mmCIF file with all atom_site columns, C-alpha atoms in Angstrom:
data_model
loop_
_atom_site.group_PDB
_atom_site.id
_atom_site.type_symbol
_atom_site.label_atom_id
_atom_site.label_alt_id
_atom_site.label_comp_id
_atom_site.label_asym_id
_atom_site.label_entity_id
_atom_site.label_seq_id
_atom_site.pdbx_PDB_ins_code
_atom_site.Cartn_x
_atom_site.Cartn_y
_atom_site.Cartn_z
_atom_site.occupancy
_atom_site.B_iso_or_equiv
_atom_site.pdbx_formal_charge
_atom_site.auth_seq_id
_atom_site.auth_comp_id
_atom_site.auth_asym_id
_atom_site.auth_atom_id
_atom_site.pdbx_PDB_model_num
ATOM 1   C CA . PHE A 1 1   ? 90.266  82.617  106.825 1.00 80.00 ? 206 PHE A CA 1
ATOM 2   C CA . LEU A 1 2   ? 93.106  81.092  104.884 1.00 81.00 ? 207 LEU A CA 1
ATOM 3   C CA . ALA A 1 3   ? 94.031  77.461  105.551 1.00 83.00 ? 208 ALA A CA 1
ATOM 4   C CA . ASN A 1 4   ? 97.096  78.544  107.571 1.00 83.00 ? 209 ASN A CA 1
ATOM 5   C CA . GLY A 1 5   ? 94.940  80.630  109.956 1.00 83.00 ? 210 GLY A CA 1
ATOM 6   C CA . ALA A 1 6   ? 95.716  84.022  108.419 1.00 84.00 ? 211 ALA A CA 1
ATOM 7   C CA . VAL A 1 7   ? 92.806  86.394  107.948 1.00 84.00 ? 212 VAL A CA 1
ATOM 8   C CA . ARG A 1 8   ? 92.125  88.786  105.096 1.00 78.00 ? 213 ARG A CA 1
ATOM 9   C CA . VAL A 1 9   ? 90.332  91.936  106.215 1.00 77.00 ? 214 VAL A CA 1
ATOM 10  C CA . ARG A 1 10  ? 88.853  94.599  103.989 1.00 72.00 ? 215 ARG A CA 1
ATOM 11  C CA . ALA A 1 11  ? 86.864  97.453  105.496 1.00 71.00 ? 216 ALA A CA 1
ATOM 12  C CA . ARG A 1 12  ? 84.714  99.577  103.204 1.00 71.00 ? 217 ARG A CA 1
ATOM 13  C CA . GLU A 1 13  ? 82.521  102.545 103.943 1.00 71.00 ? 218 GLU A CA 1
ATOM 14  C CA . THR A 1 14  ? 78.848  102.096 103.155 1.00 73.00 ? 219 THR A CA 1
ATOM 15  C CA . ARG A 1 15  ? 78.356  105.688 101.995 1.00 77.00 ? 220 ARG A CA 1
ATOM 16  C CA . PRO A 1 16  ? 81.714  107.461 101.607 1.00 76.00 ? 221 PRO A CA 1
ATOM 17  C CA . LEU A 1 17  ? 81.681  111.257 101.425 1.00 79.00 ? 222 LEU A CA 1
ATOM 18  C CA . VAL A 1 18  ? 84.219  111.141 98.593  1.00 78.00 ? 223 VAL A CA 1
ATOM 19  C CA . PRO A 1 19  ? 85.177  108.218 96.331  1.00 76.00 ? 224 PRO A CA 1
ATOM 20  C CA . ARG A 1 20  ? 88.008  106.109 97.774  1.00 73.00 ? 225 ARG A CA 1
ATOM 21  C CA . TYR A 1 21  ? 90.941  104.456 96.047  1.00 71.00 ? 226 TYR A CA 1
ATOM 22  C CA . ASP A 1 22  ? 89.700  100.907 95.563  1.00 70.00 ? 227 ASP A CA 1
ATOM 23  C CA . GLU A 1 23  ? 92.274  99.177  93.387  1.00 70.00 ? 228 GLU A CA 1
ATOM 24  C CA . THR A 1 24  ? 94.603  97.719  96.019  1.00 66.00 ? 229 THR A CA 1
ATOM 25  C CA . LEU A 1 25  ? 93.332  94.202  95.419  1.00 62.00 ? 230 LEU A CA 1
ATOM 26  C CA . LYS A 1 26  ? 94.606  94.447  91.860  1.00 65.00 ? 231 LYS A CA 1
ATOM 27  C CA . TYR A 1 27  ? 98.172  94.941  93.119  1.00 64.00 ? 232 TYR A CA 1
ATOM 28  C CA . ALA A 1 28  ? 98.197  93.082  96.442  1.00 66.00 ? 233 ALA A CA 1
ATOM 29  C CA . LEU A 1 29  ? 97.004  89.627  95.388  1.00 64.00 ? 234 LEU A CA 1
ATOM 30  C CA . PRO A 1 30  ? 97.692  88.039  92.011  1.00 61.00 ? 235 PRO A CA 1
ATOM 31  C CA . GLU A 1 31  ? 94.592  86.567  90.314  1.00 62.00 ? 236 GLU A CA 1
ATOM 32  C CA . ASN A 1 32  ? 92.379  88.357  92.888  1.00 59.00 ? 237 ASN A CA 1
ATOM 33  C CA . GLY A 1 33  ? 93.535  85.892  95.534  1.00 61.00 ? 238 GLY A CA 1
ATOM 34  C CA . GLU A 1 34  ? 91.969  82.926  93.731  1.00 69.00 ? 239 GLU A CA 1
ATOM 35  C CA . SER A 1 35  ? 95.217  80.938  94.050  1.00 69.00 ? 240 SER A CA 1
ATOM 36  C CA . LEU A 1 36  ? 95.178  81.204  97.867  1.00 72.00 ? 241 LEU A CA 1
ATOM 37  C CA . VAL A 1 37  ? 94.193  78.145  99.899  1.00 80.00 ? 242 VAL A CA 1
ATOM 38  C CA . TYR A 1 38  ? 91.128  79.062  101.943 1.00 80.00 ? 243 TYR A CA 1
ATOM 39  C CA . ALA A 1 39  ? 89.810  77.340  105.048 1.00 83.00 ? 244 ALA A CA 1
ATOM 40  C CA . SER A 1 40  ? 87.140  74.711  104.582 1.00 84.00 ? 245 SER A CA 1
ATOM 41  C CA . PRO A 1 41  ? 83.666  76.105  105.348 1.00 83.00 ? 246 PRO A CA 1
ATOM 42  C CA . ASN A 1 42  ? 83.081  73.011  107.510 1.00 85.00 ? 247 ASN A CA 1
ATOM 43  C CA . ALA A 1 43  ? 85.918  74.109  109.834 1.00 86.00 ? 248 ALA A CA 1
ATOM 44  C CA . LEU A 1 44  ? 84.361  77.531  110.498 1.00 88.00 ? 249 LEU A CA 1
ATOM 45  C CA . VAL A 1 45  ? 81.865  78.110  113.303 1.00 89.00 ? 250 VAL A CA 1
ATOM 46  C CA . MET A 1 46  ? 79.917  81.384  113.438 1.00 90.00 ? 251 MET A CA 1
ATOM 47  C CA . SER A 1 47  ? 77.998  82.743  116.406 1.00 91.00 ? 252 SER A CA 1
ATOM 48  C CA . SER A 1 48  ? 76.518  86.061  117.527 1.00 92.00 ? 253 SER A CA 1
ATOM 49  C CA . ALA A 1 49  ? 75.585  87.558  120.873 1.00 90.00 ? 254 ALA A CA 1
ATOM 50  C CA . SER A 1 50  ? 74.458  90.851  122.334 1.00 90.00 ? 255 SER A CA 1
ATOM 51  C CA . VAL A 1 51  ? 76.392  92.291  125.277 1.00 81.00 ? 256 VAL A CA 1
ATOM 52  C CA . ASP A 1 52  ? 75.182  95.550  126.851 1.00 83.00 ? 257 ASP A CA 1
ATOM 53  C CA . GLY A 1 53  ? 73.222  96.331  123.688 1.00 83.00 ? 258 GLY A CA 1
ATOM 54  C CA . ALA A 1 54  ? 76.216  95.876  121.354 1.00 83.00 ? 259 ALA A CA 1
ATOM 55  C CA . ALA A 1 55  ? 76.157  93.059  118.817 1.00 90.00 ? 260 ALA A CA 1
ATOM 56  C CA . ILE A 1 56  ? 79.240  90.824  118.885 1.00 91.00 ? 261 ILE A CA 1
ATOM 57  C CA . HIS A 1 57  ? 80.004  88.211  116.225 1.00 92.00 ? 262 HIS A CA 1
ATOM 58  C CA . PHE A 1 58  ? 82.511  85.348  116.467 1.00 91.00 ? 263 PHE A CA 1
ATOM 59  C CA . ILE A 1 59  ? 84.006  83.275  113.677 1.00 90.00 ? 264 ILE A CA 1
ATOM 60  C CA . THR A 1 60  ? 86.142  80.398  114.935 1.00 90.00 ? 265 THR A CA 1
ATOM 61  C CA . TYR A 1 61  ? 88.396  78.304  112.717 1.00 90.00 ? 266 TYR A CA 1
ATOM 62  C CA . HIS A 1 62  ? 89.127  74.843  114.146 1.00 85.00 ? 267 HIS A CA 1
ATOM 63  C CA . ARG A 1 63  ? 92.298  73.494  112.552 1.00 81.00 ? 268 ARG A CA 1
ATOM 64  C CA . GLU A 1 64  ? 93.510  69.905  112.834 1.00 79.00 ? 269 GLU A CA 1
ATOM 65  C CA . SER A 1 65  ? 96.271  69.542  115.472 1.00 75.00 ? 270 SER A CA 1
ATOM 66  C CA . LYS A 1 66  ? 96.870  73.307  115.486 1.00 81.00 ? 271 LYS A CA 1
ATOM 67  C CA . PRO A 1 67  ? 95.615  76.054  117.794 1.00 78.00 ? 272 PRO A CA 1
ATOM 68  C CA . SER A 1 68  ? 92.141  77.310  117.009 1.00 83.00 ? 273 SER A CA 1
ATOM 69  C CA . VAL A 1 69  ? 91.956  80.896  115.831 1.00 90.00 ? 274 VAL A CA 1
ATOM 70  C CA . ALA A 1 70  ? 88.984  83.234  115.939 1.00 91.00 ? 275 ALA A CA 1
ATOM 71  C CA . ILE A 1 71  ? 87.801  86.682  115.014 1.00 92.00 ? 276 ILE A CA 1
ATOM 72  C CA . ARG A 1 72  ? 85.584  88.742  117.300 1.00 92.00 ? 277 ARG A CA 1
ATOM 73  C CA . MET A 1 73  ? 83.793  91.647  115.650 1.00 90.00 ? 278 MET A CA 1
ATOM 74  C CA . THR A 1 74  ? 81.916  94.274  117.636 1.00 88.00 ? 279 THR A CA 1
ATOM 75  C CA . GLU A 1 75  ? 79.438  96.429  115.722 1.00 83.00 ? 280 GLU A CA 1
ATOM 76  C CA . ASP A 1 76  ? 79.190  99.709  117.622 1.00 79.00 ? 281 ASP A CA 1
ATOM 77  C CA . PRO A 1 77  ? 81.888  100.951 117.661 1.00 78.00 ? 282 PRO A CA 1
ATOM 78  C CA . TRP A 1 78  ? 83.257  98.682  114.960 1.00 82.00 ? 283 TRP A CA 1
ATOM 79  C CA . MET A 1 79  ? 86.199  96.684  116.307 1.00 87.00 ? 284 MET A CA 1
ATOM 80  C CA . LEU A 1 80  ? 87.930  93.526  115.129 1.00 90.00 ? 285 LEU A CA 1
ATOM 81  C CA . VAL A 1 81  ? 90.022  91.260  117.371 1.00 92.00 ? 286 VAL A CA 1
ATOM 82  C CA . TYR A 1 82  ? 92.092  88.297  116.134 1.00 92.00 ? 287 TYR A CA 1
ATOM 83  C CA . LEU A 1 83  ? 92.336  85.599  118.822 1.00 92.00 ? 288 LEU A CA 1
ATOM 84  C CA . VAL A 1 84  ? 94.606  82.559  119.188 1.00 90.00 ? 289 VAL A CA 1
ATOM 85  C CA . HIS A 1 85  ? 93.624  80.174  122.004 1.00 87.00 ? 290 HIS A CA 1
ATOM 86  C CA . VAL A 1 86  ? 91.016  82.772  123.062 1.00 85.00 ? 291 VAL A CA 1
ATOM 87  C CA . LYS A 1 87  ? 93.764  85.365  123.703 1.00 90.00 ? 292 LYS A CA 1
ATOM 88  C CA . PRO A 1 88  ? 93.837  88.611  121.680 1.00 91.00 ? 293 PRO A CA 1
ATOM 89  C CA . VAL A 1 89  ? 96.819  88.760  119.339 1.00 90.00 ? 294 VAL A CA 1
ATOM 90  C CA . MET A 1 90  ? 95.860  91.712  117.146 1.00 90.00 ? 295 MET A CA 1
ATOM 91  C CA . GLN A 1 91  ? 93.150  94.372  117.445 1.00 90.00 ? 296 GLN A CA 1
ATOM 92  C CA . LEU A 1 92  ? 91.796  96.830  114.880 1.00 86.00 ? 297 LEU A CA 1
ATOM 93  C CA . ASN A 1 93  ? 90.007  100.074 115.759 1.00 81.00 ? 298 ASN A CA 1
ATOM 94  C CA . THR A 1 94  ? 90.039  99.638  119.528 1.00 72.00 ? 299 THR A CA 1
ATOM 95  C CA . SER A 1 95  ? 89.504  103.377 120.028 1.00 74.00 ? 300 SER A CA 1
ATOM 96  C CA . GLY A 1 96  ? 86.488  103.471 117.712 1.00 66.00 ? 301 GLY A CA 1
ATOM 97  C CA . TYR A 1 97  ? 87.879  106.119 115.365 1.00 67.00 ? 302 TYR A CA 1
ATOM 98  C CA . PHE A 1 98  ? 86.803  104.567 112.040 1.00 64.00 ? 303 PHE A CA 1
ATOM 99  C CA . HIS A 1 99  ? 83.414  106.275 112.259 1.00 55.00 ? 304 HIS A CA 1
ATOM 100 C CA . SER A 1 100 ? 84.734  109.798 112.901 1.00 50.00 ? 305 SER A CA 1
ATOM 101 C CA . GLU A 1 101 ? 86.003  110.763 109.458 1.00 52.00 ? 306 GLU A CA 1
ATOM 102 C CA . HIS A 1 102 ? 84.569  113.957 108.073 1.00 52.00 ? 307 HIS A CA 1
ATOM 103 C CA . LEU A 1 103 ? 85.120  116.108 105.021 1.00 55.00 ? 308 LEU A CA 1
ATOM 104 C CA . ARG A 1 104 ? 86.398  119.649 105.396 1.00 60.00 ? 309 ARG A CA 1
ATOM 105 C CA . ARG A 1 105 ? 86.822  121.918 102.424 1.00 65.00 ? 310 ARG A CA 1
ATOM 106 C CA . GLN A 1 106 ? 90.117  123.772 102.157 1.00 67.00 ? 311 GLN A CA 1
ATOM 107 C CA . PRO A 1 107 ? 89.621  127.534 102.444 1.00 69.00 ? 312 PRO A CA 1
ATOM 108 C CA . ASP A 1 108 ? 89.824  129.341 99.118  1.00 68.00 ? 313 ASP A CA 1
ATOM 109 C CA . VAL A 1 109 ? 93.133  131.184 99.000  1.00 63.00 ? 314 VAL A CA 1
ATOM 110 C CA . SER A 1 110 ? 93.043  133.872 96.333  1.00 61.00 ? 315 SER A CA 1
ATOM 111 C CA . ALA A 1 111 ? 95.953  135.816 94.794  1.00 51.00 ? 316 ALA A CA 1
ATOM 112 C CA . SER A 1 112 ? 95.054  138.866 96.865  1.00 53.00 ? 317 SER A CA 1
ATOM 113 C CA . SER A 1 113 ? 95.483  137.042 100.144 1.00 53.00 ? 318 SER A CA 1
ATOM 114 C CA . GLU A 1 114 ? 97.569  138.455 102.953 1.00 54.00 ? 319 GLU A CA 1
ATOM 115 C CA . TYR A 1 115 ? 100.146 135.681 102.420 1.00 51.00 ? 320 TYR A CA 1
ATOM 116 C CA . ASP A 1 116 ? 100.802 136.656 98.804  1.00 51.00 ? 321 ASP A CA 1
ATOM 117 C CA . MET A 1 117 ? 101.118 140.351 99.691  1.00 50.00 ? 322 MET A CA 1
ATOM 118 C CA . CYS A 1 118 ? 104.137 139.551 101.869 1.00 50.00 ? 323 CYS A CA 1
ATOM 119 C CA . TYR A 1 119 ? 106.123 138.519 98.807  1.00 49.00 ? 324 TYR A CA 1
ATOM 120 C CA . GLU A 1 120 ? 105.293 141.439 96.506  1.00 50.00 ? 325 GLU A CA 1
#
């Protein structure tokens, strides 16, 4: 959490099938975000629960004289919900599609393919 209640989210695969572009931080935040004002660790409250076999984690940020904000993360399927006054404001991966990526090789198209013969 940043001091103003904004949240920085970065999702990374544990074992990607192919290497991913991982240099966005270099261009998105000057000085790797070190100049940003982060929330005090004392203002953050973390808790976890299990609902119907799925682990759910909450991080709540209590700000002085401002609405409290929270993040709810569900593990399986992975989903992240940003809450203001316990009401969802933004949701990531509500359909659970982050886990479905797969690698397909492009078919080898040679010079003698049917497509190339059309233009000879």
